[in-house]
PDB file of C-alpha atoms in Angstrom:
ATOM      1  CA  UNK D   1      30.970  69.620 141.754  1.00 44.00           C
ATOM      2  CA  UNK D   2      31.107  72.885 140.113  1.00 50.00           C
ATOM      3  CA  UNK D   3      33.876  73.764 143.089  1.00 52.00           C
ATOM      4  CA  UNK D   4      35.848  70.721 141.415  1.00 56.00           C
ATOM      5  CA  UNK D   5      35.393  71.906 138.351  1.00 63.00           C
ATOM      6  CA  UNK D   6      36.332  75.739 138.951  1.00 75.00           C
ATOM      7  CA  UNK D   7      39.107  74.150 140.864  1.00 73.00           C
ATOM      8  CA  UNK D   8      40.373  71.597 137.621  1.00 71.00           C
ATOM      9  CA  UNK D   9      39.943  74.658 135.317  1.00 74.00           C
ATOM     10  CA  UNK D  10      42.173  77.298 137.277  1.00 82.00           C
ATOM     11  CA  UNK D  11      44.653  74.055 137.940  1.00 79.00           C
ATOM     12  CA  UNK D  12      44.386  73.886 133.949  1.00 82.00           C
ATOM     13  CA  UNK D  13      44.494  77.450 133.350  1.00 84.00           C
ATOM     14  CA  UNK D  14      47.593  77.635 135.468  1.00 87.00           C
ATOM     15  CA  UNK D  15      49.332  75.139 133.796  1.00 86.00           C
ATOM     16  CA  UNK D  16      48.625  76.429 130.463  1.00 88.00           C
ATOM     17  CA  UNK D  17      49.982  79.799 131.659  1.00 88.00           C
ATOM     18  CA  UNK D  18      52.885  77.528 132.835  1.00 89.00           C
ATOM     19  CA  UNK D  19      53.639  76.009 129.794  1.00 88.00           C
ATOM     20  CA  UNK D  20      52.746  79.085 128.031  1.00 91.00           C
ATOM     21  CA  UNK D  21      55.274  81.220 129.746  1.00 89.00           C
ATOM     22  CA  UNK D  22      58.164  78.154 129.331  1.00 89.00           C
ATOM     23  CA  UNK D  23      57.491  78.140 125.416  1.00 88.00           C
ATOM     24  CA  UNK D  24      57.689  82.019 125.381  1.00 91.00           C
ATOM     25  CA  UNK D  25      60.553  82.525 127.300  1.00 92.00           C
ATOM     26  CA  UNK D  26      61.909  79.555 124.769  1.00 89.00           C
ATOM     27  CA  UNK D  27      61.115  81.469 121.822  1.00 91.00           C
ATOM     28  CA  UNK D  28      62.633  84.687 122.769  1.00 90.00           C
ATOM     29  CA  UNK D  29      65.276  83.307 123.672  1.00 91.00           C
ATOM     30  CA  UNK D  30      65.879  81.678 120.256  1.00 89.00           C
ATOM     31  CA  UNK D  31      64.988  84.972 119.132  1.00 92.00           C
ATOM     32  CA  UNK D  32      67.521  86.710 120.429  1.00 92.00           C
ATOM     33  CA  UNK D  33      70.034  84.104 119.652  1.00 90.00           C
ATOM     34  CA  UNK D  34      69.147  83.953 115.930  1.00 90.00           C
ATOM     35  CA  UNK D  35      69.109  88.100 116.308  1.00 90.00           C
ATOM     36  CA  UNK D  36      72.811  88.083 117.467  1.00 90.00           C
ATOM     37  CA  UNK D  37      73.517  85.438 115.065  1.00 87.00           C
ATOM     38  CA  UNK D  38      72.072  87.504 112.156  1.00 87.00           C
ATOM     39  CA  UNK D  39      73.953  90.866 113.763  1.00 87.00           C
ATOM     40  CA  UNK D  40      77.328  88.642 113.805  1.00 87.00           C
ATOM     41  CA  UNK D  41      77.069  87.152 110.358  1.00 86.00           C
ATOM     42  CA  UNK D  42      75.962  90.958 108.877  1.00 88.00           C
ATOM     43  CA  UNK D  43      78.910  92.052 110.789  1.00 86.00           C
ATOM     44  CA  UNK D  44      81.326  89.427 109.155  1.00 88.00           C
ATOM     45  CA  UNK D  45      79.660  89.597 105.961  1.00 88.00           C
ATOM     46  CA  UNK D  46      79.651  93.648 105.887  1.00 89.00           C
ATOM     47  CA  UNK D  47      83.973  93.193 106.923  1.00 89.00           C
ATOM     48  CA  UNK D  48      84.453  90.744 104.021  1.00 89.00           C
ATOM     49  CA  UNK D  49      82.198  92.605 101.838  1.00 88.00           C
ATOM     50  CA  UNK D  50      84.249  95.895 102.461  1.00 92.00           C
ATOM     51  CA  UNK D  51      87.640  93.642 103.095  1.00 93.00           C
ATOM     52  CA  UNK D  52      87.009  92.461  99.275  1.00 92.00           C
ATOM     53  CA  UNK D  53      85.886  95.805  98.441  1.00 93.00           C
ATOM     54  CA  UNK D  54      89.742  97.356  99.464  1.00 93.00           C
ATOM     55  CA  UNK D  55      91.491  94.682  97.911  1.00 93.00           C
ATOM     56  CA  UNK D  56      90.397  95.393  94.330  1.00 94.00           C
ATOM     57  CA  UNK D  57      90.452  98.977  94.924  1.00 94.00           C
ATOM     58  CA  UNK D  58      94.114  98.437  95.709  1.00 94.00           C
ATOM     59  CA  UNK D  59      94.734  96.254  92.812  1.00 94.00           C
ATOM     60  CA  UNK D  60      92.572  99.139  90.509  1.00 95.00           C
ATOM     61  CA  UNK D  61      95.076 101.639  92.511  1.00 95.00           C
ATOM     62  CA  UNK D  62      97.916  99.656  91.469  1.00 94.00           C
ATOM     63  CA  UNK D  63      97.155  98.569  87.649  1.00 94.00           C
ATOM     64  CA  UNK D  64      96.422 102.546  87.239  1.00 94.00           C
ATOM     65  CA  UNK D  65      99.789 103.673  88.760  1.00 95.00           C
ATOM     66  CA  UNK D  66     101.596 100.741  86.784  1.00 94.00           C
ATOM     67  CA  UNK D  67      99.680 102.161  83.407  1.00 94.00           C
ATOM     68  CA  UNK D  68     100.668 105.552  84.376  1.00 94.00           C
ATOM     69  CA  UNK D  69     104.316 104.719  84.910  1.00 94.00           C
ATOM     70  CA  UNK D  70     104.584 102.834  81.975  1.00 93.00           C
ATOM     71  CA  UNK D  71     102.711 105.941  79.658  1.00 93.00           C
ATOM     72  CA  UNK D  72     105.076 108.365  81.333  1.00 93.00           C
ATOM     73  CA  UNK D  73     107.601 105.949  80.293  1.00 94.00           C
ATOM     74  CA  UNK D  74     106.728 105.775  76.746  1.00 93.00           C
ATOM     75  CA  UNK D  75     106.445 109.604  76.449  1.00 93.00           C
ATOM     76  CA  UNK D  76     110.026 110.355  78.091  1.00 94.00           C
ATOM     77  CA  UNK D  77     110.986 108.080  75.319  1.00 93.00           C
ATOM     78  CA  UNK D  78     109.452 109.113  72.830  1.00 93.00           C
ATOM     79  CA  UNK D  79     110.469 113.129  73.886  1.00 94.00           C
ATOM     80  CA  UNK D  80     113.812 111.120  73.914  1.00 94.00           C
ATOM     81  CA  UNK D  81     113.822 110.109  70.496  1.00 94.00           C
ATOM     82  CA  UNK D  82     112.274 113.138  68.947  1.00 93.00           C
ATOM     83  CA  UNK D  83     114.856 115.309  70.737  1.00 94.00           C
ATOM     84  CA  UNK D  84     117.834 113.223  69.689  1.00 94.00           C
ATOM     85  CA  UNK D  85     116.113 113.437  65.550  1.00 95.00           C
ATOM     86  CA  UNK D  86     115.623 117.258  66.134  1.00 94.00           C
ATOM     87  CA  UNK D  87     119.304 117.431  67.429  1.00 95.00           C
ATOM     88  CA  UNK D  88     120.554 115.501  64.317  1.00 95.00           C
ATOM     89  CA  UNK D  89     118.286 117.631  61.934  1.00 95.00           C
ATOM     90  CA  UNK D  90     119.964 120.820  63.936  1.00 95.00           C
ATOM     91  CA  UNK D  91     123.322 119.136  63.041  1.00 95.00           C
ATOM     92  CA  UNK D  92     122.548 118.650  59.432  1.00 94.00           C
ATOM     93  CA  UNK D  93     120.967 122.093  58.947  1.00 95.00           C
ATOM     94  CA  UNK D  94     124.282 123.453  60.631  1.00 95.00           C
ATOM     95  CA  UNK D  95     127.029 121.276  58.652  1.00 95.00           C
ATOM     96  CA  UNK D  96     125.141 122.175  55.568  1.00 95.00           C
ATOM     97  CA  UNK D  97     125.210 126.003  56.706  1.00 95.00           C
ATOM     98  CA  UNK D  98     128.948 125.624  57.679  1.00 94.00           C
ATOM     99  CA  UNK D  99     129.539 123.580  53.842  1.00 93.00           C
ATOM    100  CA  UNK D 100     127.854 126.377  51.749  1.00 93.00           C
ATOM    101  CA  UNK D 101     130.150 129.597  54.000  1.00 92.00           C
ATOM    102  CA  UNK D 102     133.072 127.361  53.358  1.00 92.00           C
ATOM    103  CA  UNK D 103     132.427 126.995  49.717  1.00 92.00           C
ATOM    104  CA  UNK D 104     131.613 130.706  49.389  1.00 91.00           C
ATOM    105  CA  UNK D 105     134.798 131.455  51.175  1.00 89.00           C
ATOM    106  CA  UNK D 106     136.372 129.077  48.673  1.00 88.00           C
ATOM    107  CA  UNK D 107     135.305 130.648  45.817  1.00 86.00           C
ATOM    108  CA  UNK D 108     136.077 133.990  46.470  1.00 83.00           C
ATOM    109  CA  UNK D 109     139.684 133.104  48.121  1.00 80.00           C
ATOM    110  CA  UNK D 110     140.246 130.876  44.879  1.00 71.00           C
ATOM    111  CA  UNK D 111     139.264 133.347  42.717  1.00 63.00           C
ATOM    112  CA  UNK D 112     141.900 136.166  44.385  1.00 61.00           C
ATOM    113  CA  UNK D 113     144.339 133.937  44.770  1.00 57.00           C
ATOM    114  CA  UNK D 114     144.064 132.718  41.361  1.00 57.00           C
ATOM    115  CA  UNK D 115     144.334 136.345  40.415  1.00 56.00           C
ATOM    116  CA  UNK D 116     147.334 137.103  42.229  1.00 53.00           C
ATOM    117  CA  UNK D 117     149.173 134.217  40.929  1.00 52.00           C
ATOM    118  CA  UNK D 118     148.314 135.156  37.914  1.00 51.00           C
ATOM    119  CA  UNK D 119     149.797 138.898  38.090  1.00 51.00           C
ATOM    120  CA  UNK D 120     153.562 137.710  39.535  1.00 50.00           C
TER     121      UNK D 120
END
């Protein structure tokens, strides 16, 4: 009997180790499919992260180039419009120069030629 026995037991330890082996080769290789699985979708997830990522950087890039055109815009205008009032002001500062010479002029050519009538 105890042959029997030693025999059932190493027929039951072998299928154990059988069974064993099948659930652990199993495993791992559910393992390593849910590893790859996890590897793909951190992959995909770290290009859509980073895909996401360059899109609003390129929409900040653009908004900031479109504010910048538009300020540079505004101050050419603005230089514009203060160079055309500074222009006039020159104009009116110039005129009003050119009015008080000519009146001068006048007055002393009226006053001569008043005189010289005066003497024929």
């Amino acid at each position: 009997m105890p042959h029997t026995t030693s025999a059932v037991g190493s027929l039951t330890s072998a299928i154990t180790d059988v069974i064993t082996g099948i659930f652990a080769t199993v495993f791992g290789l559910l393992k390593t499919v849910f590893a790859l699985a996890e590897d793909l979708f951190s992959g995909i997830f770290k290009v859509v992260g980073a895909s996401i990522e360059g899109i609003f950087a390129v929409i900040t890039h653009v908004f900031t180039a479109a504010f910048d055109l538009l300020s540079g815009l505004f101050r050419a205008v603005f230089d514009l419009v203060g160079g055309a009032i500074g222009f006039v002001a020159a104009n009116f500062v110039v005129l009003a120069i050119a009015g008080a010479a000519y009146y001068i002029y006048q007055q002393r050519v009226g006053s001569r030629a008043s005189t010289t009538r005066k003497v024929q």
